[in-house]
PDB file of C-alpha atoms in Angstrom:
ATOM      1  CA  UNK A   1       0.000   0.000   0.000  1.00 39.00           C
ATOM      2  CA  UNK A   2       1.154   3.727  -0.334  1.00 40.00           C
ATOM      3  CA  UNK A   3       2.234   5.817   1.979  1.00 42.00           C
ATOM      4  CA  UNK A   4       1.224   8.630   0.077  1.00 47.00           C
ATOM      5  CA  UNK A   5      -1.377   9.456  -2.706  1.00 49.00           C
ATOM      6  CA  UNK A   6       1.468  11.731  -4.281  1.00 50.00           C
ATOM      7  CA  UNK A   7       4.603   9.348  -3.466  1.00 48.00           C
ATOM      8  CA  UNK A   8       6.400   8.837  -6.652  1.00 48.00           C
ATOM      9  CA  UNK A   9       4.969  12.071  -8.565  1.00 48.00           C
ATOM     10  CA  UNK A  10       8.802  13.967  -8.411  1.00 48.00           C
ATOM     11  CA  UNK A  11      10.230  11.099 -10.653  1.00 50.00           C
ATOM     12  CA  UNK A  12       7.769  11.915 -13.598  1.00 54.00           C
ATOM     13  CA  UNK A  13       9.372  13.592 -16.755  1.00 57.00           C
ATOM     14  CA  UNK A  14       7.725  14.448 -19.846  1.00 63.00           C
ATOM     15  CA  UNK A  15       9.453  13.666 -23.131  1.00 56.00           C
ATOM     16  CA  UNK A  16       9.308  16.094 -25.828  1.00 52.00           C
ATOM     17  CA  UNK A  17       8.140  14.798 -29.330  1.00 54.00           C
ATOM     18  CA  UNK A  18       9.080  15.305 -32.683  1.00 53.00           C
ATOM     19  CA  UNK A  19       7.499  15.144 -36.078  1.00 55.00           C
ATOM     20  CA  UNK A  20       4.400  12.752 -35.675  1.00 64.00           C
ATOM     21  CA  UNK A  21       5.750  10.742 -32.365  1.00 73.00           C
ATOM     22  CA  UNK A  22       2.838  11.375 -29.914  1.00 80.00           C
ATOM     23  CA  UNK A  23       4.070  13.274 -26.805  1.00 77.00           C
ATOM     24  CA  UNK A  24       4.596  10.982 -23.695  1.00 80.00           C
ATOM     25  CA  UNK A  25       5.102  11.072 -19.991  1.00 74.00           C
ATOM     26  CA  UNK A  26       6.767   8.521 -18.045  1.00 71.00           C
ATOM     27  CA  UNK A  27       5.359   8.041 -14.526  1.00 78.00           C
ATOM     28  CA  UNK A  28       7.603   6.222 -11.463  1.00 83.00           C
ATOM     29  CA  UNK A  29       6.535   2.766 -11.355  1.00 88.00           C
ATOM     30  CA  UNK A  30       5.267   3.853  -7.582  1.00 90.00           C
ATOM     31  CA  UNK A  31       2.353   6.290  -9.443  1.00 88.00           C
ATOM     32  CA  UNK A  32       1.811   3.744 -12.036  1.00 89.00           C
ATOM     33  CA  UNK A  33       1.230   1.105  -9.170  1.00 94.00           C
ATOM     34  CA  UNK A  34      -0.870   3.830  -7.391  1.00 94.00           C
ATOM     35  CA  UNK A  35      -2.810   4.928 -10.538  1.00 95.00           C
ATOM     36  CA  UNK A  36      -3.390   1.488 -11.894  1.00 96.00           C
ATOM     37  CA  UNK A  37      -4.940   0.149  -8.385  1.00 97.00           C
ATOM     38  CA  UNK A  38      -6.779   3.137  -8.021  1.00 97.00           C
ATOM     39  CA  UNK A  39      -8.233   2.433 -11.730  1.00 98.00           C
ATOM     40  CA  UNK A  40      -8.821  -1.140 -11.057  1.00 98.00           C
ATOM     41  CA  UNK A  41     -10.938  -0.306  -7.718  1.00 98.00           C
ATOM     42  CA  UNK A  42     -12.599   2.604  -9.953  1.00 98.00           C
ATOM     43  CA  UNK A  43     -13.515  -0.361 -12.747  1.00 98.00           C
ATOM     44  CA  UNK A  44     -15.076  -2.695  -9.692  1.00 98.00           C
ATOM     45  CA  UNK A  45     -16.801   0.107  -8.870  1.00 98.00           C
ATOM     46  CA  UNK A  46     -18.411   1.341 -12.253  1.00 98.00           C
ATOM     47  CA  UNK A  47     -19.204  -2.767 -12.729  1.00 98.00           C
ATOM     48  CA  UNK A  48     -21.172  -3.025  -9.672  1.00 98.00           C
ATOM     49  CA  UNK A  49     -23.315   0.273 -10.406  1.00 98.00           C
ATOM     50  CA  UNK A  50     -24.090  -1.865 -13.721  1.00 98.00           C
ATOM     51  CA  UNK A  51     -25.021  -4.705 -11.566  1.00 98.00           C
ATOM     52  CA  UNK A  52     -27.309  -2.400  -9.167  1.00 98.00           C
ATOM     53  CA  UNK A  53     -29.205  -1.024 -12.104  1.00 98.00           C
ATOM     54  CA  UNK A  54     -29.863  -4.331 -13.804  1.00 98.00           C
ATOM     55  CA  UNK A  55     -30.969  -5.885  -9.893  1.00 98.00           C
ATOM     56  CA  UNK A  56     -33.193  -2.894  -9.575  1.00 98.00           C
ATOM     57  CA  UNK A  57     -31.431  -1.149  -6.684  1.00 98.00           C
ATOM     58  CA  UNK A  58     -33.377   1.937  -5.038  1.00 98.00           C
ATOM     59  CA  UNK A  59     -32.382   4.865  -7.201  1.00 98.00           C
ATOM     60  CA  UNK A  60     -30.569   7.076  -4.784  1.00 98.00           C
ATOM     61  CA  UNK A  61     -28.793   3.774  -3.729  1.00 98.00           C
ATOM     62  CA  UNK A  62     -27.296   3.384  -7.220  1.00 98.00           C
ATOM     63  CA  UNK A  63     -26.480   7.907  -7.454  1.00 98.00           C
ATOM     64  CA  UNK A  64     -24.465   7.574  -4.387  1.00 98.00           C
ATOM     65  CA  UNK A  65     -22.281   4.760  -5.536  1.00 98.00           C
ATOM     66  CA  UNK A  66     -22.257   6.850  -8.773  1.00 98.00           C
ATOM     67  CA  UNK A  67     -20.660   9.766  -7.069  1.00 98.00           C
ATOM     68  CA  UNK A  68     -18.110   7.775  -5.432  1.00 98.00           C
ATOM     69  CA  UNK A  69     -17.028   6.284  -8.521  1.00 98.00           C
ATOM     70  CA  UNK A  70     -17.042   9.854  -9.604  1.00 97.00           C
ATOM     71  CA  UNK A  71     -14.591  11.043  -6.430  1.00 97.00           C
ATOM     72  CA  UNK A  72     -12.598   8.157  -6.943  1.00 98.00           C
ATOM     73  CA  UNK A  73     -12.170   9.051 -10.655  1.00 97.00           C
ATOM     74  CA  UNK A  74     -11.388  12.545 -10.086  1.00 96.00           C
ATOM     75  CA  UNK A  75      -8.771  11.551  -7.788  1.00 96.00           C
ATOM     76  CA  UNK A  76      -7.130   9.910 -10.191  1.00 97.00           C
ATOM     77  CA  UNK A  77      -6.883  13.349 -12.400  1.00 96.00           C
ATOM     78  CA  UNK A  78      -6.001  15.392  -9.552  1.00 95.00           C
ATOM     79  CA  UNK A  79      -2.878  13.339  -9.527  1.00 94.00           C
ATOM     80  CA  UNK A  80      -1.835  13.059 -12.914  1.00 94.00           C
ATOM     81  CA  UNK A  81      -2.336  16.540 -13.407  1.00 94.00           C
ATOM     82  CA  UNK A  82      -0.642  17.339 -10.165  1.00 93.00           C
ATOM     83  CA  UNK A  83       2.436  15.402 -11.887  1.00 89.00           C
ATOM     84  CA  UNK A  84       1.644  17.109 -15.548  1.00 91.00           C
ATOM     85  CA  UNK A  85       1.333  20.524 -13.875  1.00 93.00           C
ATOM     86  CA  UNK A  86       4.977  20.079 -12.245  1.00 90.00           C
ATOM     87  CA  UNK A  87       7.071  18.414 -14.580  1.00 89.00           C
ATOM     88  CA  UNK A  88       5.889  18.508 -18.149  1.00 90.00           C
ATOM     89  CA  UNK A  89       4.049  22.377 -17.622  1.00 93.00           C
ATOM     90  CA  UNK A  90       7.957  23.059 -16.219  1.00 93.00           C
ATOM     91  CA  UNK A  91       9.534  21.606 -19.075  1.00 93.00           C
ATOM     92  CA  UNK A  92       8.135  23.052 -21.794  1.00 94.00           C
ATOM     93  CA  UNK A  93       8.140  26.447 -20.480  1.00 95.00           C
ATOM     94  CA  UNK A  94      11.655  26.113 -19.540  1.00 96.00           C
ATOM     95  CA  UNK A  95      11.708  24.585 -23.071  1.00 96.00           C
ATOM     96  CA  UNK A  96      10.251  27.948 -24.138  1.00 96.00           C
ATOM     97  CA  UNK A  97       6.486  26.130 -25.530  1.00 96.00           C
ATOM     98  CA  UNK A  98       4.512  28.736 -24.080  1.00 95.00           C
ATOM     99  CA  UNK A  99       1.209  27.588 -25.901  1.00 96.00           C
ATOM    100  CA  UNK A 100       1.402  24.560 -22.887  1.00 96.00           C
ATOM    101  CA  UNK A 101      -0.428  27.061 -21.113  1.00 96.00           C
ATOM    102  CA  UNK A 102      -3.543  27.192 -23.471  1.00 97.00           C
ATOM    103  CA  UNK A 103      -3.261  23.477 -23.945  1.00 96.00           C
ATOM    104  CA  UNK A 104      -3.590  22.968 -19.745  1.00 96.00           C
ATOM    105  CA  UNK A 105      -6.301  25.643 -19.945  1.00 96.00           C
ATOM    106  CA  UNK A 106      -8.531  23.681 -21.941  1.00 97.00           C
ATOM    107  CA  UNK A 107      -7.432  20.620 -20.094  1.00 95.00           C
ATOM    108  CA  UNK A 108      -8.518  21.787 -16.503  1.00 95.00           C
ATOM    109  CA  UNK A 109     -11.817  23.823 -18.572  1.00 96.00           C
ATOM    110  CA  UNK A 110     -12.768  19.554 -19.662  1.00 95.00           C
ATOM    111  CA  UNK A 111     -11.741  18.394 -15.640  1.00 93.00           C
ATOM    112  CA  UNK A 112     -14.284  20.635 -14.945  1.00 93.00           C
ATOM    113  CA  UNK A 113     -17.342  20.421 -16.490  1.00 88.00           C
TER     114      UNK A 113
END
């Protein structure tokens, strides 16, 4: 188990891309552990409000299991973009890519809708 919901975030770097290579990041095996359990409970979760619906569970039985999965998920966001916001942001400003900025503007405009 973790220690920490951020342990592991400092050793993420983002890797510039060139041509048509697809940008990537590459996450500490520590978040990767912590992002992939946190997905798999997320998964269990989302499969048993399927499972409610199709037993016929009281409506505000199935919502609140719905908004959990909901939390969980936006845990899971609040982390990578913890990590995005303090490496790969850095980077390419340091890197002088100033339209990162617009890009994480219309990233955190989708996280919050």
């Amino acid at each position: 188990m973790m220690n920490s919901a951020h342990e592991g975030l400092e050793e993420q770097h983002c890797h510039s891309h060139s041509g048509d290579e697809p940008r990537k990041s590459h996450h500490s095996e520590k978040l990767k552990q912590n992002l992939s359990s946190r997905l798999n409970r997320i998964e269990g979760q989302i499969r048993g409000v399927k499972a409610m619906i199709e037993k016929d569970t009281y409506c505000d039985d199935v919502l609140t299991q719905i908004a959990a999965a909901q939390s969980a998920l936006g845990s899971v966001a609040k982390l990578l973009l913890e990590g995005h916001l303090k490496s790969c942001v850095v980077e390419r400003i340091q890197a002088g890519e100033e339209e990162v900025i617009q890009e994480l503007l219309v990233t955190v405009n989708k996280l919050m809708k």
